[in-house]
CSV table of C-alpha atoms in Angstrom, one decimal:
chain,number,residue,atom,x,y,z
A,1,UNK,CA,0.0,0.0,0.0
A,2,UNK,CA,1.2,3.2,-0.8
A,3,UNK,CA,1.5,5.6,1.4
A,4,UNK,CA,-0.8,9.0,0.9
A,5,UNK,CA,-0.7,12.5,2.4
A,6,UNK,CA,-2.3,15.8,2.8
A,7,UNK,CA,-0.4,19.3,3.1
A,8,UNK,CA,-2.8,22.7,3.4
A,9,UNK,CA,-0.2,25.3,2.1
A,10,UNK,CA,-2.9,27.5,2.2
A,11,UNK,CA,-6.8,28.1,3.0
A,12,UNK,CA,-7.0,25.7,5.1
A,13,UNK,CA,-8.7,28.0,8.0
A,14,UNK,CA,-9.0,31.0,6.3
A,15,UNK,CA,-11.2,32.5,3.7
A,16,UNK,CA,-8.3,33.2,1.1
A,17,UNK,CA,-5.9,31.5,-1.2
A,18,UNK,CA,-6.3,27.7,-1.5
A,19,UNK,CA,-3.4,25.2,-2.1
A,20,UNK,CA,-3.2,21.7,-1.0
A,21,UNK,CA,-1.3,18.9,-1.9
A,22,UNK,CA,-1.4,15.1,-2.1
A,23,UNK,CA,1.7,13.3,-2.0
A,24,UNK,CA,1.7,9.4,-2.9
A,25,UNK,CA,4.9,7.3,-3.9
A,26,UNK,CA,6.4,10.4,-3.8
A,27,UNK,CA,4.9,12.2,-6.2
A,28,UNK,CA,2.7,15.2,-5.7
A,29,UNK,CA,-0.4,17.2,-6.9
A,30,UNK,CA,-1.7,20.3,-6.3
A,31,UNK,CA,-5.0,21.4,-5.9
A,32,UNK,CA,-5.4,25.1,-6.6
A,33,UNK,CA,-2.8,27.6,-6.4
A,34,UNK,CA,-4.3,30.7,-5.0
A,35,UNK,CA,-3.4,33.8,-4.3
A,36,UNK,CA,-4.6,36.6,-2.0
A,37,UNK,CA,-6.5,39.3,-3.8
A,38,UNK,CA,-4.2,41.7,-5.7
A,39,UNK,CA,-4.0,45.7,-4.7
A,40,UNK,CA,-5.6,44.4,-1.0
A,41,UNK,CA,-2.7,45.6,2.0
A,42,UNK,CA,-0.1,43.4,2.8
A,43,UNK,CA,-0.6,41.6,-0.1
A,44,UNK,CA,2.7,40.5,-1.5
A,45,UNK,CA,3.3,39.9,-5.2
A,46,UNK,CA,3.4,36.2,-5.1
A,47,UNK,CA,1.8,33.8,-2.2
A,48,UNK,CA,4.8,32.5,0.6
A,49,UNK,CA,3.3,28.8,-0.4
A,50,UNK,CA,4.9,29.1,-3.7
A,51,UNK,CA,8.7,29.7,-2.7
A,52,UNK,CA,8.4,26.8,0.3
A,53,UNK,CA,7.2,23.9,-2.1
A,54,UNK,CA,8.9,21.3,-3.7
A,55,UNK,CA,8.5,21.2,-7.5
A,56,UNK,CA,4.6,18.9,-8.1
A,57,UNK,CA,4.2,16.9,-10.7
A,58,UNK,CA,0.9,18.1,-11.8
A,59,UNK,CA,-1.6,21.1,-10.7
A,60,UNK,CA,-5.5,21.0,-10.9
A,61,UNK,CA,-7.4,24.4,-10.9
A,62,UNK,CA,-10.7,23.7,-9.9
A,63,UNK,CA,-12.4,27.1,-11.1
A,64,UNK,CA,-11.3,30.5,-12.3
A,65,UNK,CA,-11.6,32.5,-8.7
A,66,UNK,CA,-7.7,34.6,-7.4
A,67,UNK,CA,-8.0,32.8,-4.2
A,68,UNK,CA,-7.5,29.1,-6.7
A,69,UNK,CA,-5.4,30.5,-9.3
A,70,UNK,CA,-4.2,33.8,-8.5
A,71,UNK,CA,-0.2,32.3,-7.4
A,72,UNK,CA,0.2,30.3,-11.3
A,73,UNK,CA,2.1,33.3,-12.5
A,74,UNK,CA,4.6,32.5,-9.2
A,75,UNK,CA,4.4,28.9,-9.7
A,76,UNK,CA,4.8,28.6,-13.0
A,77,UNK,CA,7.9,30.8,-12.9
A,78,UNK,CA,9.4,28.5,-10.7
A,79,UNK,CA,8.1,25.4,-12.4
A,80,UNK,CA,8.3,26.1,-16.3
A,81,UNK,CA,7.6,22.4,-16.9
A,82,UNK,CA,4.7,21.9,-14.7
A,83,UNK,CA,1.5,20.8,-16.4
A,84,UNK,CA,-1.5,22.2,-14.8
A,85,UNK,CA,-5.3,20.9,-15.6
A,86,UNK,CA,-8.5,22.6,-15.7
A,87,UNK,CA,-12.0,22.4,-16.8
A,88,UNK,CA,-12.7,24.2,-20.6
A,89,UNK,CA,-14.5,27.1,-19.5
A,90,UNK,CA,-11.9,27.3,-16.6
A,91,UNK,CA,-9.1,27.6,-19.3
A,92,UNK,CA,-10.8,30.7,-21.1
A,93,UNK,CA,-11.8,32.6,-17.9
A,94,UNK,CA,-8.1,32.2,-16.6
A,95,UNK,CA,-6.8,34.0,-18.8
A,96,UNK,CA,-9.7,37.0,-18.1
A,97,UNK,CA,-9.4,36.6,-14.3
A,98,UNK,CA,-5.5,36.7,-14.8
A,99,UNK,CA,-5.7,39.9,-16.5
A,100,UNK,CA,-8.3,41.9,-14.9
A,101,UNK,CA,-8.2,45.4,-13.4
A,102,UNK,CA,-5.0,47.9,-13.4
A,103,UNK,CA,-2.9,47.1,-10.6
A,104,UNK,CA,-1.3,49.4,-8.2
A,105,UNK,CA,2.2,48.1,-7.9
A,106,UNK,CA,4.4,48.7,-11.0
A,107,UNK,CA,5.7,45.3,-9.9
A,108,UNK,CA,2.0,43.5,-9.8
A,109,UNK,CA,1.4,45.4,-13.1
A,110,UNK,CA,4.7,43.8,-14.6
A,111,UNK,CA,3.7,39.9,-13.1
A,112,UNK,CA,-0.4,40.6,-14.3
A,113,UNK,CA,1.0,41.0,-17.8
A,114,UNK,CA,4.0,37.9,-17.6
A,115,UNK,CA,0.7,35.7,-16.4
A,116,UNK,CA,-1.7,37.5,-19.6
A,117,UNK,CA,1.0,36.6,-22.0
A,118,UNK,CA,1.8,32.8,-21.5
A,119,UNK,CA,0.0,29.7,-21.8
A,120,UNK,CA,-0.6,27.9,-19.0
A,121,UNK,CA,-3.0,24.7,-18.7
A,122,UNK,CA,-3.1,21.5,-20.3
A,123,UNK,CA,-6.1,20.3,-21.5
A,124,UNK,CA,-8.3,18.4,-19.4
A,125,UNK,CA,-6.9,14.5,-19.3
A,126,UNK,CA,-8.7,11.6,-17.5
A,127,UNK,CA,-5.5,10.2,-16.7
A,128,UNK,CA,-3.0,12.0,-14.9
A,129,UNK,CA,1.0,11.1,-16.0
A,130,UNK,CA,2.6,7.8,-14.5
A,131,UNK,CA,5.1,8.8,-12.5
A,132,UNK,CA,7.9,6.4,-10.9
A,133,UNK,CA,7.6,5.9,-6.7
A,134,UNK,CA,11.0,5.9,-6.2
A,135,UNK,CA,14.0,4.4,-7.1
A,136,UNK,CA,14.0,2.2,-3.2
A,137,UNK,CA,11.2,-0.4,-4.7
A,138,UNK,CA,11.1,0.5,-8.6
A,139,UNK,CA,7.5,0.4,-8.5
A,140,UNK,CA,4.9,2.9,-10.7
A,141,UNK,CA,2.4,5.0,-9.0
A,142,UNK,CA,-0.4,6.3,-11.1
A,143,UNK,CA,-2.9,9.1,-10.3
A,144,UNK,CA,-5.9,8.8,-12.2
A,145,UNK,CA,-8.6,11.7,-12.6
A,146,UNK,CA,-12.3,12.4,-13.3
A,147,UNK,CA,-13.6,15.9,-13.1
A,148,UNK,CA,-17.6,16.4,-12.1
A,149,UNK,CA,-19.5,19.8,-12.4
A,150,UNK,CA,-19.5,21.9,-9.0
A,151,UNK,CA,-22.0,24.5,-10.0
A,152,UNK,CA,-20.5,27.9,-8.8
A,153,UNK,CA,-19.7,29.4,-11.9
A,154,UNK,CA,-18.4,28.5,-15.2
A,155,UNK,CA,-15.8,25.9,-15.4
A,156,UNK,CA,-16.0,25.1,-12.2
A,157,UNK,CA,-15.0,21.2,-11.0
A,158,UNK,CA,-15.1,18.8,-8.4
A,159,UNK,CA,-12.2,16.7,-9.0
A,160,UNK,CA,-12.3,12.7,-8.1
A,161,UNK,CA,-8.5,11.5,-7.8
A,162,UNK,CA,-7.6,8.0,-8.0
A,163,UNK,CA,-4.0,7.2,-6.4
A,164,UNK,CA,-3.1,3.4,-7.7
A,165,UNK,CA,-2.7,1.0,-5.0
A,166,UNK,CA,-1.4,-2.5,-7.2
A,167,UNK,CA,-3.3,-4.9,-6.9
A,168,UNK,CA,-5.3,-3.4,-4.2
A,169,UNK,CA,-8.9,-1.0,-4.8
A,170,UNK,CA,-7.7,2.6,-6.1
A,171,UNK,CA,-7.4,5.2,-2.7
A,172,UNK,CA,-9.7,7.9,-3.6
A,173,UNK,CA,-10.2,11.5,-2.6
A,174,UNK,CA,-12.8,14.3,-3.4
A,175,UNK,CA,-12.1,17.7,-3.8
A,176,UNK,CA,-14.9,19.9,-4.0
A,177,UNK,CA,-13.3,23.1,-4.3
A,178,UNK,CA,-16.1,25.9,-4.5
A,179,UNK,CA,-19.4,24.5,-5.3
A,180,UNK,CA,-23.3,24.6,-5.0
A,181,UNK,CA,-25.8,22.4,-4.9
A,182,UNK,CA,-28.5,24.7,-6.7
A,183,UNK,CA,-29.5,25.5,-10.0
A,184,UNK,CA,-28.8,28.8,-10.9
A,185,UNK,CA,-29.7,30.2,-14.4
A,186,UNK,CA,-27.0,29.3,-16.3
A,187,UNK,CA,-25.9,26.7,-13.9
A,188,UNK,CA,-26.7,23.5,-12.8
A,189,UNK,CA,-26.2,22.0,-9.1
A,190,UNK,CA,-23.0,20.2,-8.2
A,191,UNK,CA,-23.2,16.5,-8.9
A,192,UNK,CA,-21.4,14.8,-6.5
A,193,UNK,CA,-20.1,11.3,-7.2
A,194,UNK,CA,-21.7,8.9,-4.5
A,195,UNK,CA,-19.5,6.8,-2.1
A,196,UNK,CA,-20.8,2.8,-1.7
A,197,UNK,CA,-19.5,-0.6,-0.7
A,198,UNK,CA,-18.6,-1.1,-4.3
A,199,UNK,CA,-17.3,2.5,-5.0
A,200,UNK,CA,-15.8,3.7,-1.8
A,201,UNK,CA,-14.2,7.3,-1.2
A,202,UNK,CA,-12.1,7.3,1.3
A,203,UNK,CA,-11.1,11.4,1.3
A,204,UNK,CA,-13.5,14.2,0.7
A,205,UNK,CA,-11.7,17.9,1.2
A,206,UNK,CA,-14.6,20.3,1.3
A,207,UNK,CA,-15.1,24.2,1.2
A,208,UNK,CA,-16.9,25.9,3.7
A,209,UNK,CA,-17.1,29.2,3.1
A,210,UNK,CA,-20.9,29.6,4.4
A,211,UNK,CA,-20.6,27.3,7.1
A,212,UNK,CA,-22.1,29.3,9.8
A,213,UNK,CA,-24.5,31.2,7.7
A,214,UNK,CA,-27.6,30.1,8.8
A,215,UNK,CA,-29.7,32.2,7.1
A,216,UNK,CA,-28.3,30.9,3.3
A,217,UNK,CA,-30.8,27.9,4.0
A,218,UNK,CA,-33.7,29.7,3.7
A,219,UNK,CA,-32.9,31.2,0.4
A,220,UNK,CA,-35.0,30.2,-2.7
A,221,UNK,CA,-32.8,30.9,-5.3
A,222,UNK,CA,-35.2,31.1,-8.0
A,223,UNK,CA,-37.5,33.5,-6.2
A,224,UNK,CA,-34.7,35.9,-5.5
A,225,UNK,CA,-33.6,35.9,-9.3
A,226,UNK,CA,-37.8,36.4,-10.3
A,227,UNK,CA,-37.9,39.3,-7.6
A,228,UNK,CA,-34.8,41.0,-9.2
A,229,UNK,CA,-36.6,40.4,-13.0
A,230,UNK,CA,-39.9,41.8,-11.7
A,231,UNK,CA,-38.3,44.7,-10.3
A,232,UNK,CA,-36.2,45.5,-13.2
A,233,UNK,CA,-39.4,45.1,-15.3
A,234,UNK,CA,-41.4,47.3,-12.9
A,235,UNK,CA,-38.9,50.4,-13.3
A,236,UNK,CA,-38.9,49.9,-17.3
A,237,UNK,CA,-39.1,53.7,-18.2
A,238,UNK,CA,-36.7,54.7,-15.3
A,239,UNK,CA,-33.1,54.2,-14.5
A,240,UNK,CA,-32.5,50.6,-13.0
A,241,UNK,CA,-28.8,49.6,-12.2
A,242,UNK,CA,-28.0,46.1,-11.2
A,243,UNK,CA,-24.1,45.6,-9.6
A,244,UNK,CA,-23.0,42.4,-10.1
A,245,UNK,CA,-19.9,40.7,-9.6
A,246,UNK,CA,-17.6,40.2,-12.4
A,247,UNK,CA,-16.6,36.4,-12.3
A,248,UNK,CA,-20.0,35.5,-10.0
A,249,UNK,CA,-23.3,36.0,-10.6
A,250,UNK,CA,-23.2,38.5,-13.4
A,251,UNK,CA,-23.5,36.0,-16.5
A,252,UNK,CA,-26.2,34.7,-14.2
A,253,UNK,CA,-28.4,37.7,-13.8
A,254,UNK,CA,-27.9,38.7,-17.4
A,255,UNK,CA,-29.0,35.5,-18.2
A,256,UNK,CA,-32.2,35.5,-16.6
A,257,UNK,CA,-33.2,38.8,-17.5
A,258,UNK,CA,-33.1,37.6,-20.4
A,259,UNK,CA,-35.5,34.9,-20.0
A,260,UNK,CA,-38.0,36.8,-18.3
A,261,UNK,CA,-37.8,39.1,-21.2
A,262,UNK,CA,-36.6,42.6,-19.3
A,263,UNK,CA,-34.9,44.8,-21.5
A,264,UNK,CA,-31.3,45.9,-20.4
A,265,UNK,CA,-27.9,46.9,-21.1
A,266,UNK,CA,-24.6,45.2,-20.5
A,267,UNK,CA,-21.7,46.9,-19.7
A,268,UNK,CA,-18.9,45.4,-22.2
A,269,UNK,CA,-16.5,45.1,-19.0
A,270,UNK,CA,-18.9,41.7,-18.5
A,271,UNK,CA,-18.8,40.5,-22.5
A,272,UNK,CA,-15.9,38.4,-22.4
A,273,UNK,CA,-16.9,36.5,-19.2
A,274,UNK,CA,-20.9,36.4,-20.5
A,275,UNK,CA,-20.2,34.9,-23.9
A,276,UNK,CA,-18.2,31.8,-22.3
A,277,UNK,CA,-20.8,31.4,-19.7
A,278,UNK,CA,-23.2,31.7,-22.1
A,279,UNK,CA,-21.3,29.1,-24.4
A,280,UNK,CA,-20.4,26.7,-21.4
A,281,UNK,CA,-24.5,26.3,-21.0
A,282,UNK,CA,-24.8,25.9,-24.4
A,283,UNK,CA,-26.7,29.3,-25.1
A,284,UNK,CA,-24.1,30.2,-27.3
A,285,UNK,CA,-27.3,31.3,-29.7
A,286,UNK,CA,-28.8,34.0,-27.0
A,287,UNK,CA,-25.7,36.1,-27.4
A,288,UNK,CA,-27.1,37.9,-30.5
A,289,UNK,CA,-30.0,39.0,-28.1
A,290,UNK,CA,-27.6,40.7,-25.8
A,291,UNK,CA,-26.7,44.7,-26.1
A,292,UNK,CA,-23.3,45.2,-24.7
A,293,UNK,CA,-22.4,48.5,-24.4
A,294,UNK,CA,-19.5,51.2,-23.3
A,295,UNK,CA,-20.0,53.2,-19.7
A,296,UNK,CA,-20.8,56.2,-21.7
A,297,UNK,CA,-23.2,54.3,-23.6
A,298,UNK,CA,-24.5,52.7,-20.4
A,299,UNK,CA,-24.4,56.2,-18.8
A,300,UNK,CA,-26.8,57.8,-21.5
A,301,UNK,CA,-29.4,54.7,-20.9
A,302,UNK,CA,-29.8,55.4,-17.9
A,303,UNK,CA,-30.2,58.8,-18.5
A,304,UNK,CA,-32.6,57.6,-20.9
A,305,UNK,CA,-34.5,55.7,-18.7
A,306,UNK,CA,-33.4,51.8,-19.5
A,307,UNK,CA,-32.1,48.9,-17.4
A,308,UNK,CA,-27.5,48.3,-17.3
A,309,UNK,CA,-25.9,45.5,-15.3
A,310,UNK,CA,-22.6,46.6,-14.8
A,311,UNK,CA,-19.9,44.7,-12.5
A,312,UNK,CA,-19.0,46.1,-9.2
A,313,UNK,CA,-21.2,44.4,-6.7
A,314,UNK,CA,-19.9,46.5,-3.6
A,315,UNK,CA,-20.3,49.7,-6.2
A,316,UNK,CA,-16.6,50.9,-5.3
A,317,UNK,CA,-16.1,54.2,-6.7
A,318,UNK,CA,-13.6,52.3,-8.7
A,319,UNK,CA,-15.8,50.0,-10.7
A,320,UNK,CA,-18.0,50.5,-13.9
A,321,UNK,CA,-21.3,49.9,-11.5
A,322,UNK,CA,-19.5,52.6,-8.5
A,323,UNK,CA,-19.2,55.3,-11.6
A,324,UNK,CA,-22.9,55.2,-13.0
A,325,UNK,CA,-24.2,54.8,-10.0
A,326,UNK,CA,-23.2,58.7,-9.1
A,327,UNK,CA,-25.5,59.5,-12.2
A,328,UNK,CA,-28.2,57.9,-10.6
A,329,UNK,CA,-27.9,57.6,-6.8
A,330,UNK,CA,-30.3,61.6,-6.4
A,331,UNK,CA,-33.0,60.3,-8.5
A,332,UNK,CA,-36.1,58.9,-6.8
A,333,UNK,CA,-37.6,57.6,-10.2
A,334,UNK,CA,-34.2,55.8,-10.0
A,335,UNK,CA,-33.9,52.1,-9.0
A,336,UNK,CA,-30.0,50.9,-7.7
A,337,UNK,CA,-30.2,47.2,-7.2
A,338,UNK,CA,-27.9,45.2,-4.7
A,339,UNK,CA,-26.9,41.6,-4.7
A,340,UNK,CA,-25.5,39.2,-2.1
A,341,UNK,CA,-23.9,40.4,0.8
A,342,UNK,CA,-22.9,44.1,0.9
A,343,UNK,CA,-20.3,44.8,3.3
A,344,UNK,CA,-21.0,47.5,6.1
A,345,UNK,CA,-17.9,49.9,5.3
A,346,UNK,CA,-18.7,49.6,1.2
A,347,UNK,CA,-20.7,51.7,-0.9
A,348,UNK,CA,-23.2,48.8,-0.9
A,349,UNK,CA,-23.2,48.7,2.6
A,350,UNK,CA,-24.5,52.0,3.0
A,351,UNK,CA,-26.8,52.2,0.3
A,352,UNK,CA,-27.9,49.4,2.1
A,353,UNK,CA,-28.6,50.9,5.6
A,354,UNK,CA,-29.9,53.8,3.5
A,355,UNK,CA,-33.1,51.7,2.5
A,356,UNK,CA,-33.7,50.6,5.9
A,357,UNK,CA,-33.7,54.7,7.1
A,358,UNK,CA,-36.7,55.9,7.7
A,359,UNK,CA,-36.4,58.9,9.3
A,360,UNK,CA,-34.9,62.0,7.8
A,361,UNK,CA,-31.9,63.3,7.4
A,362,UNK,CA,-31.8,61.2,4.5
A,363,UNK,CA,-27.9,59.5,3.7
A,364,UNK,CA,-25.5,60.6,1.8
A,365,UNK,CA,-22.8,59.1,-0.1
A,366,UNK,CA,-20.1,61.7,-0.2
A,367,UNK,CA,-21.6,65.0,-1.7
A,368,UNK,CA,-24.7,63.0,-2.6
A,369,UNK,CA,-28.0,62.3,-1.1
A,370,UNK,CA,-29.0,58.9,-1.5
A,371,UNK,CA,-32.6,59.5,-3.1
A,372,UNK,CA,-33.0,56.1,-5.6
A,373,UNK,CA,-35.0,53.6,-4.3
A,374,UNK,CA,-33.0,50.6,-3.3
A,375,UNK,CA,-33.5,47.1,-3.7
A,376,UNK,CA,-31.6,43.6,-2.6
A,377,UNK,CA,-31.3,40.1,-3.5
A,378,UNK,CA,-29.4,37.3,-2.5
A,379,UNK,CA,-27.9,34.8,-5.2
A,380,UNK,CA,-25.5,32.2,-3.7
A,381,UNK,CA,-23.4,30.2,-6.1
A,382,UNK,CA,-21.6,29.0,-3.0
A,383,UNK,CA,-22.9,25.7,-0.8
A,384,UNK,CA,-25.0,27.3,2.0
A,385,UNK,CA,-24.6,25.1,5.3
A,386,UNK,CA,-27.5,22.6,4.6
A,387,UNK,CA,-26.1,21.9,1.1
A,388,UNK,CA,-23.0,20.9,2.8
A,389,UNK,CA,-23.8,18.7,5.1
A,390,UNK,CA,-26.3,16.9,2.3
A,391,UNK,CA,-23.1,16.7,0.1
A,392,UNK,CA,-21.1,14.9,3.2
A,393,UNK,CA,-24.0,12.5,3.3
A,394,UNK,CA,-24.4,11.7,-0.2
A,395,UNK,CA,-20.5,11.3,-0.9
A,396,UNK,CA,-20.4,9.6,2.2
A,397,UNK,CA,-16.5,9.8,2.7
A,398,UNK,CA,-14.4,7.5,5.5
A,399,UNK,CA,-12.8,10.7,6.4
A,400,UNK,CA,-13.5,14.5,5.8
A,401,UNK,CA,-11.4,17.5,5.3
A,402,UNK,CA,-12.5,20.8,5.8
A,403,UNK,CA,-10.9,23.7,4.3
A,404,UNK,CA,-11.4,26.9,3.0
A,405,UNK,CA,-13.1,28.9,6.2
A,406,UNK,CA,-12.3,30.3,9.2
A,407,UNK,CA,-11.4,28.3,11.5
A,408,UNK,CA,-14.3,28.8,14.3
A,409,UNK,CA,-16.8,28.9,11.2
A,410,UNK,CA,-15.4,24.9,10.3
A,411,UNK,CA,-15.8,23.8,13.7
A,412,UNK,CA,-19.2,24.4,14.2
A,413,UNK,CA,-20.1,23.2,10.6
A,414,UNK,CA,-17.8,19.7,11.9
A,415,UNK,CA,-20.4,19.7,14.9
A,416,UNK,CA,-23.8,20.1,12.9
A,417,UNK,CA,-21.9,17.5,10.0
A,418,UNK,CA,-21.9,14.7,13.0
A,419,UNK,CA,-25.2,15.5,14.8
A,420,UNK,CA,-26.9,14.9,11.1
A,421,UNK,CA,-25.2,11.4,11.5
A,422,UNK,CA,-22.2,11.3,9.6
A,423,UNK,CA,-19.7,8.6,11.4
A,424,UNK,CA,-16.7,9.0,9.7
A,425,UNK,CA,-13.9,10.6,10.9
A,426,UNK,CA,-14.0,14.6,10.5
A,427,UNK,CA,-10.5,17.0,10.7
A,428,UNK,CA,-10.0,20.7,10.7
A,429,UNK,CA,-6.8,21.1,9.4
A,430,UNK,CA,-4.4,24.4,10.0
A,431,UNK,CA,-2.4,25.5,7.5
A,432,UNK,CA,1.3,23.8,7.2
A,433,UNK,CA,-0.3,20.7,8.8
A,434,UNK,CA,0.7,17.5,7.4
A,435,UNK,CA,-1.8,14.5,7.6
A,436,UNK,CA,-1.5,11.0,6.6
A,437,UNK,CA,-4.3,9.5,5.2
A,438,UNK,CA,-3.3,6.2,4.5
């Protein structure tokens, strides 16, 4: 039997950039190689994860998030050779995701555009290269690999790995990497391989990033995407802005405007990213109903009266949705609307508290008075807590990993995992930890 380890470089108990490794016959691979969101403080120009690590022989990307890709400029630097693997969709978002925005740093800038300007992934193989153990016994360990949709957003992958055991049933692990088990527009639910005598899985490493966020359960996905179409439809004559988050939901909520037939604008920051969605879910034919336009163009329909989506969930002054919003933010014929959470200190965050004011003097963003009528909605593409613990249950692991929280937050979802019955054996790991699982 071979012997088979975990390592969490990174993400383990934390809410930022994921990299773990599985070492067998010693060989390694990587799952994810994130990287802590670029122009945030303290954020150095490549993760620390990437200098400590031995060379691996292979690299999966689950999806096309920073916080799962964001170090491959770093890695890939040192590890020319290195073939990483990813899901189609995942390949052509990369290389959007990689490029985005205008860094701060001169030295950022310089690594955004080394990253832009190579090729980096391997298309997607269902076997992953034999590799020898070791010269000791001689012997051949192969990894074997079978991706499964994870929901979340396009491209997005749970990744079955098979580490050869001889003559022996394969050792298999699970990693989820961000996922959901609801359909969203464009989206379908996870689909979860499912453990049984015959098909055991003896690993599953989960995300948690909504863990303790009771209140996810109770949201009805579907009804929160109708109640954003019928507002949007309700304000048709008036200015209506939607912020949506670039490599999230914003495909999504294009998309099913669309279906419920509300006319609107797209800002063409979101084309690139909409079109593969849009392909992935084999829509590729609804793109020739879509008006993407420039800000100014999107600027003057809202002047005009009409509907723009426009990324920049938080509306930071920064983004395309944080710039037309000034346009709009003193009209009261004017609708702003808000998705998923808005953080307190944010622009969202206040507009936000703003609709909840009832009593004058009314808010003010800056110079402005905040005189649009506001509106939010929630649309997960993440697991909410009871879509977690289903997942455990169906998969039905020996052991579980959780990752990709904080570390209080993984805990509690490791408490509520075993009171819904799960038996198997459930660890927290910290980052730098080492575990053996067989």
């Amino acid at each position: 039997m071979k012997q088979v380890t975990f390592e969490a470089l990174s993400g383990a108990s934390e809410i930022g950039a994921n990299a773990y490794l599985i070492a067998a016959g010693g060989r390694r691979i990587l799952l994810d190689a994130g990287a802590r969101e670029p122009g945030k403080a303290k954020t150095p120009p490549a993760p620390e994860w990437v200098q400590k690590i031995e060379a691996p022989d292979a690299c999966w990307i689950s999806h096309a998030h920073w916080d799962h890709l964001g170090g491959l400029s770093a890695l890939k630097a040192r590890f020319p050779r290195l073939p990483c693997f990813c899901a189609p969709s995942t390949r052509q978002l990369a290389k959007v995701a990689l490029k985005r925005g205008r860094a701060r740093d001169a030295a950022l800038a310089t690594q955004l555009n080394t990253i832009v300007s190579r090729e980096y992934f391997d298309p997607l193989r269902f076997s992953m290269p034999t590799a020898s153990s070791g010269a000791d016994s001689g012997e051949r360990v192969k990894f074997r690999a079978m991706s499964f949709p994870a929901g979340h957003i396009a491209g997005a992958e749970l990744l079955l790995l098979e580490v050869d055991q001889g003559g022996a049933r394969p050792f298999r692990i699970l990693y989820t990497g961000d996922f959901c088990g609801h359909d969203q527009v464009l989206r379908s639910g996870a689909l979860f391989p499912r453990g049984s005598a015959d098909f055991p899985i003896d690993i599953m490493l989960m995300e948690g990033v909504l863990a303790t966020q009771k209140a996810q359960d109770a949201v009805d996905y579907a009804a929160q995407m109708a109640g954003l179409c019928e507002v949007v439809g309700r304000a048709a004559g008036r200015p209506a802005l939607v912020g949506v988050a670039r490599l999230g939901c914003g495909a999504e909520v294009v998309a099913g405007l669309l279906d419920a037939g509300v006319a609107h604008l797209v800002h063409e920051a979101l084309e690139e990213i909409t079109r593969i969605a849009f392909k992935a879910a084999g829509r590729a034919e609804d793109l020739s109903r879509l008006r993407f336009v420039g800000e100014r163009g999107c600027a003057r329909a809202l002047l005009a009266g009409e509907a723009v989506v426009a990324p920049g969930e938080q509306f930071g002054r920064g983004t395309p949705a944080g710039r037309l919003l000034q346009g709009v933010v003193e009209k009261p014929e004017a609708t702003v609307i808000l998705l998923n959470r808005a953080y307190p200190k944010s622009v969202a965050g206040k507009l936000l508290k703003a609709s909840k004011a009832s009593k004058v003097p009314q808010f003010r963003l800056g110079k402005q008075e905040v005189r649009a009528q506001i509106a939010h909605f929630l649309l997960p593409n993440h697991a909410p807590r009871r879509q977690l613990i289903d997942a455990v249950l169906a998969v039905n692991p020996a052991r579980l990993l959780l990752v990709h929280g904080h570390r209080s937050q993984l805990f509690s979802l490791k408490r509520a995992i075993e009171k819904a019955g799960f038996s198997g054996q459930i660890d927290v790991p910290e980052n730098g930890e080492r575990l053996r699982l067989l």
